[in-house]
Amino acid sequence: MRVKNQGTLFMKKIIIMALCFVNALASAQNFEDSWTGFFSYVSVKGISQGNGKIYVAAENSVFTYDQISGEITTISTINGLFGEEISSIYYSENFNVLLIGYENGLMDVVIDGEEDILSVVDIFDKPTIPPDRKRINDFYEYDGKAYISAEFGITVYDLSRLEFGDTYFIGDLGTQINITQTTVSGDYIYASSSEGGVRRGLVDDEDLIDFDRWTTVTAGNIRGVQTLGEEVYLARNNNNIERFDEGTDTFSVVENIGAPILDFETEGDILAITTAQSIRAYGLNYNLEAVVNNTLPDFDFTLQSGMGFNNTFFLGTTNDGLLIVPFGSQDVIQALPDGPILNQPFSIDASPGQLWVSFGDLTATNNPFPISRFGISNLRDDTWTNIPYEELLDVLNITPNPPQQRGPSDLVKVTINPNNPNEVYMSSFIGGLMRINDQTPEVFLDQTNSNIEQAIIEGGRCPGINTTENAGIRLYGSTYDRQGNFWLLQSKVDEGLLKLNGGTGSNFEKTDISSIIDNVCEQALIDIAISREGYIFMGTAENGLVGYNPTSGALNSIADGPGNGNLPLPNAKALAFDRQNRLWIGTTRGLRVLFNVGGFFDEEGNTDAQEIIILEDGVPQELLFQQTITDIEVDGSNNKWISTSTSGVFYVSSNGQETLLRFTRENSPLPSNNVQDIAIDGSTGRVYFATVNGLVAFEGTSTAPRDNLDNVYAFPNPVRPGFTGNVTIDGLTAQANVKITDIEGNLVFETTSEGGSVLWDTRAFGQYKVASGVYLVMITTDDALETKVSKIMIVR
């Protein structure tokens, strides 16, 4: 027996114990009452089972499939999940607990019967573990504990107490190595590593935190290690499957799978080995039980995860969700919750009852390369219709023409016709313009069938371009004017402003803007907005704000610096006119408002945009100072929804002086603080947020103004004891006068509607809560030609 220096051992244990986790649990809030999630579940990253259900991990959300009823239930940020990229999932049937591990080390614990989800941040917050070593690779349950395989080592999680135990750093001299899987067989726990082969120790050894208690059984890059019956198998990254021989303490090859192994999992007495094109099930003694190859009818799938259980394959695909195939059968059940094609929405637009989504992919400098080729998604009455990219090409009868891709690639802007919601335009930042009619792509306009021309940049004209380049057809911002004309921006050409009279046809009116900016060398004309007077305003990436008067042909622009426009930087990524005809301008370094829209083209007019100054703890501050603003939308109450690339979403009052709401990943179901676009359904007040990690919606209350008072209503009504929110009075016309009195006629509230709804906090002019009783709501339109009386009952 080898005797260690006791002093050295004592110091080693002190150091190791200092690296152990301090348990940190937080109960995540459930947002189902006020939010809706619209996540994509097509890409299945992991699968587990228990209590008659299959637990399926998609990219950043989870769904369950009931094997008896076929019922599908989703779990997402709406329920309290982190919303980050999921790397592993495991269900403990012994403790009725679902564990969800993430790429960044976060972990969610979902307990059956409990509404709230436990958010575990111990690994994520641990400063002694580098950020690139926190990925949770796998969960393995043994004797009431979950052994968590991670890129730093192994940590033990007590499933009964829901708290961490020891952490094992088992690399040479106690270094951190990437543990891909663990398993227990006989007296030993085995750990596979992509850096340190397979190592094992006595599972009941109380000193497993000592790296010297682990011995290396085999070296190499190991994909995983699993127990099948009483035998231990490993999967190497050279596609070998090897079995452990207890007599020689060595692994020997039993098969080469012939393709990269993507998943290696045992469930009961079945070992499932998954490659991109097949899944194989092996029983005891490594007897092949069944195989499914990529030959299933109606599915041309690619796999990334898989499980064999109860004589059935469960296939985790990249684009088709979960496929369920009995052993020896070609029958397929597809389990896939309704949702959009992808979890990376780029542009969205809403009209009453529907939402359109595109998934263009541009760099921060508005470069479309490498070209993205994604389909599109449409939500109608909370049901999704998805059109894959290949189907777009087929319907539009387009044959790609490399190297310059022809077709609806990099779709970066969605615009619904406000006068005909069945008609939708989507602009491509490389190929042209697609028109959709009643969910069917109708035509793709480019240089072959319209007067849109490809952008040819002559060598030497722009910095960094020395040879003549074909930049394709770079279309971005688009909108409709009050007359129903469709306006569109094209970058990399002199005639950068395009117009379709009546919003139809293929012959564009073009306006040359080269006298005001060099659009050929400009990165992108990004956004467009039209004032009440019909002035056209264009937001650029590098040349500030450009204005065009269609009546006079006048052009003007503003940039950064006082007296020169007062923008924080010479760019304008987001533009929106409010109901007072003020232009709100979002830049990559803050917010500005142009109050003097009418004087923008006057030679001596003041065209400086202004900051919004607010008081924060008594100190004047600039609203959204230094923030990169991605979109601005105005709701029915003239309040502004403003999205940012790093700080979530701000909801501010009509003048910007009050922040009404602030949504971030930390306090809401937003799956990311990088919010790329916003869309509002004016008929319901629902506000959609397109983030880089998925699409969610806040069930807002501010609706667009109605034409009359026929459908006025208040909710909740009655107001029951314990209610602490606002009563919404909806169905109003613009500028309607709203008075609320008690039954004796005493006035307790009065306001004028900006849009189709107003809020009442059930207080008498904001001072004290009104008493129980019936309150009269008296509404008069701004022209005093129509009145309406409604009632609200309050029970304290």
mmCIF file of N, CA and C in Angstrom, residues 113-153:
data_model
loop_
_atom_site.group_PDB
_atom_site.id
_atom_site.type_symbol
_atom_site.label_atom_id
_atom_site.label_comp_id
_atom_site.label_asym_id
_atom_site.label_seq_id
_atom_site.Cartn_x
_atom_site.Cartn_y
_atom_site.Cartn_z
ATOM 1 N N GLY A 113 -45.939 18.678 -10.605
ATOM 2 C CA GLY A 113 -46.950 19.202 -9.705
ATOM 3 C C GLY A 113 -46.660 20.580 -9.172
ATOM 4 N N GLU A 114 -45.453 21.087 -9.389
ATOM 5 C CA GLU A 114 -45.094 22.427 -8.930
ATOM 6 C C GLU A 114 -45.179 23.400 -10.102
ATOM 7 N N GLU A 115 -45.780 24.558 -9.869
ATOM 8 C CA GLU A 115 -45.912 25.537 -10.940
ATOM 9 C C GLU A 115 -44.596 26.244 -11.232
ATOM 10 N N ASP A 116 -43.863 26.582 -10.177
ATOM 11 C CA ASP A 116 -42.626 27.324 -10.350
ATOM 12 C C ASP A 116 -41.463 26.388 -10.658
ATOM 13 N N ILE A 117 -40.533 26.896 -11.443
ATOM 14 C CA ILE A 117 -39.337 26.159 -11.837
ATOM 15 C C ILE A 117 -38.154 26.685 -11.025
ATOM 16 N N LEU A 118 -37.298 25.781 -10.564
ATOM 17 C CA LEU A 118 -36.115 26.177 -9.812
ATOM 18 C C LEU A 118 -34.977 26.460 -10.778
ATOM 19 N N SER A 119 -34.423 27.650 -10.676
ATOM 20 C CA SER A 119 -33.319 28.062 -11.535
ATOM 21 C C SER A 119 -32.021 27.934 -10.751
ATOM 22 N N VAL A 120 -31.091 27.150 -11.264
ATOM 23 C CA VAL A 120 -29.839 26.861 -10.568
ATOM 24 C C VAL A 120 -28.694 27.548 -11.314
ATOM 25 N N VAL A 121 -27.984 28.418 -10.621
ATOM 26 C CA VAL A 121 -26.948 29.224 -11.265
ATOM 27 C C VAL A 121 -25.551 28.936 -10.719
ATOM 28 N N ASP A 122 -25.407 27.915 -9.882
ATOM 29 C CA ASP A 122 -24.130 27.656 -9.206
ATOM 30 C C ASP A 122 -22.975 27.506 -10.194
ATOM 31 N N ILE A 123 -23.140 26.640 -11.192
ATOM 32 C CA ILE A 123 -22.059 26.414 -12.155
ATOM 33 C C ILE A 123 -21.813 27.672 -12.974
ATOM 34 N N PHE A 124 -22.881 28.296 -13.409
ATOM 35 C CA PHE A 124 -22.765 29.509 -14.231
ATOM 36 C C PHE A 124 -22.010 30.612 -13.498
ATOM 37 N N ASP A 125 -22.257 30.743 -12.198
ATOM 38 C CA ASP A 125 -21.666 31.834 -11.422
ATOM 39 C C ASP A 125 -20.280 31.515 -10.876
ATOM 40 N N LYS A 126 -19.822 30.268 -11.005
ATOM 41 C CA LYS A 126 -18.565 29.881 -10.354
ATOM 42 C C LYS A 126 -17.372 30.549 -11.040
ATOM 43 N N PRO A 127 -16.652 31.463 -10.360
ATOM 44 C CA PRO A 127 -15.559 32.199 -11.013
ATOM 45 C C PRO A 127 -14.335 31.339 -11.289
ATOM 46 N N THR A 128 -14.163 30.204 -10.569
ATOM 47 C CA THR A 128 -12.983 29.372 -10.780
ATOM 48 C C THR A 128 -13.108 28.468 -12.002
ATOM 49 N N ILE A 129 -14.285 28.459 -12.626
ATOM 50 C CA ILE A 129 -14.483 27.671 -13.845
ATOM 51 C C ILE A 129 -14.545 28.632 -15.027
ATOM 52 N N PRO A 130 -13.670 28.498 -16.012
ATOM 53 C CA PRO A 130 -13.703 29.393 -17.181
ATOM 54 C C PRO A 130 -15.048 29.312 -17.891
ATOM 55 N N PRO A 131 -15.497 30.408 -18.496
ATOM 56 C CA PRO A 131 -16.807 30.409 -19.175
ATOM 57 C C PRO A 131 -16.938 29.347 -20.256
ATOM 58 N N ASP A 132 -15.828 28.993 -20.911
ATOM 59 C CA ASP A 132 -15.906 28.000 -21.981
ATOM 60 C C ASP A 132 -15.832 26.565 -21.450
ATOM 61 N N ARG A 133 -15.875 26.382 -20.121
ATOM 62 C CA ARG A 133 -15.847 25.034 -19.548
ATOM 63 C C ARG A 133 -17.064 24.754 -18.664
ATOM 64 N N LYS A 134 -18.145 25.468 -18.879
ATOM 65 C CA LYS A 134 -19.304 25.313 -18.000
ATOM 66 C C LYS A 134 -20.440 24.501 -18.623
ATOM 67 N N ARG A 135 -20.267 24.054 -19.839
ATOM 68 C CA ARG A 135 -21.332 23.312 -20.520
ATOM 69 C C ARG A 135 -21.689 22.047 -19.748
ATOM 70 N N ILE A 136 -22.986 21.814 -19.578
ATOM 71 C CA ILE A 136 -23.486 20.570 -18.970
ATOM 72 C C ILE A 136 -23.709 19.558 -20.092
ATOM 73 N N ASN A 137 -22.945 18.468 -20.063
ATOM 74 C CA ASN A 137 -22.983 17.490 -21.147
ATOM 75 C C ASN A 137 -23.996 16.374 -20.932
ATOM 76 N N ASP A 138 -24.186 15.961 -19.659
ATOM 77 C CA ASP A 138 -24.992 14.763 -19.439
ATOM 78 C C ASP A 138 -25.380 14.660 -17.969
ATOM 79 N N PHE A 139 -26.497 13.954 -17.729
ATOM 80 C CA PHE A 139 -26.934 13.627 -16.370
ATOM 81 C C PHE A 139 -26.986 12.102 -16.240
ATOM 82 N N TYR A 140 -26.541 11.595 -15.075
ATOM 83 C CA TYR A 140 -26.645 10.167 -14.799
ATOM 84 C C TYR A 140 -27.084 9.995 -13.353
ATOM 85 N N GLU A 141 -28.169 9.222 -13.141
ATOM 86 C CA GLU A 141 -28.708 9.051 -11.798
ATOM 87 C C GLU A 141 -28.238 7.751 -11.183
ATOM 88 N N TYR A 142 -27.804 7.836 -9.924
ATOM 89 C CA TYR A 142 -27.407 6.644 -9.172
ATOM 90 C C TYR A 142 -27.568 6.927 -7.680
ATOM 91 N N ASP A 143 -28.288 6.056 -7.000
ATOM 92 C CA ASP A 143 -28.431 6.105 -5.548
ATOM 93 C C ASP A 143 -28.888 7.486 -5.055
ATOM 94 N N GLY A 144 -29.904 8.042 -5.724
ATOM 95 C CA GLY A 144 -30.490 9.305 -5.290
ATOM 96 C C GLY A 144 -29.703 10.539 -5.685
ATOM 97 N N LYS A 145 -28.661 10.339 -6.455
ATOM 98 C CA LYS A 145 -27.844 11.485 -6.874
ATOM 99 C C LYS A 145 -27.778 11.553 -8.388
ATOM 100 N N ALA A 146 -27.706 12.778 -8.894
ATOM 101 C CA ALA A 146 -27.471 13.005 -10.317
ATOM 102 C C ALA A 146 -26.011 13.403 -10.487
ATOM 103 N N TYR A 147 -25.281 12.588 -11.244
ATOM 104 C CA TYR A 147 -23.894 12.921 -11.562
ATOM 105 C C TYR A 147 -23.909 13.761 -12.842
ATOM 106 N N ILE A 148 -23.488 14.999 -12.705
ATOM 107 C CA ILE A 148 -23.550 15.951 -13.816
ATOM 108 C C ILE A 148 -22.194 15.981 -14.501
ATOM 109 N N SER A 149 -22.161 15.526 -15.747
ATOM 110 C CA SER A 149 -20.938 15.585 -16.548
ATOM 111 C C SER A 149 -20.872 16.944 -17.213
ATOM 112 N N ALA A 150 -19.762 17.635 -17.011
ATOM 113 C CA ALA A 150 -19.611 18.982 -17.544
ATOM 114 C C ALA A 150 -18.210 19.142 -18.128
ATOM 115 N N GLU A 151 -17.988 20.237 -18.788
ATOM 116 C CA GLU A 151 -16.702 20.447 -19.442
ATOM 117 C C GLU A 151 -15.578 20.702 -18.449
ATOM 118 N N PHE A 152 -15.922 20.917 -17.172
ATOM 119 C CA PHE A 152 -14.890 21.115 -16.162
ATOM 120 C C PHE A 152 -14.631 19.850 -15.343
ATOM 121 N N GLY A 153 -15.559 18.909 -15.356
ATOM 122 C CA GLY A 153 -15.442 17.719 -14.524
ATOM 123 C C GLY A 153 -16.798 17.153 -14.183
#
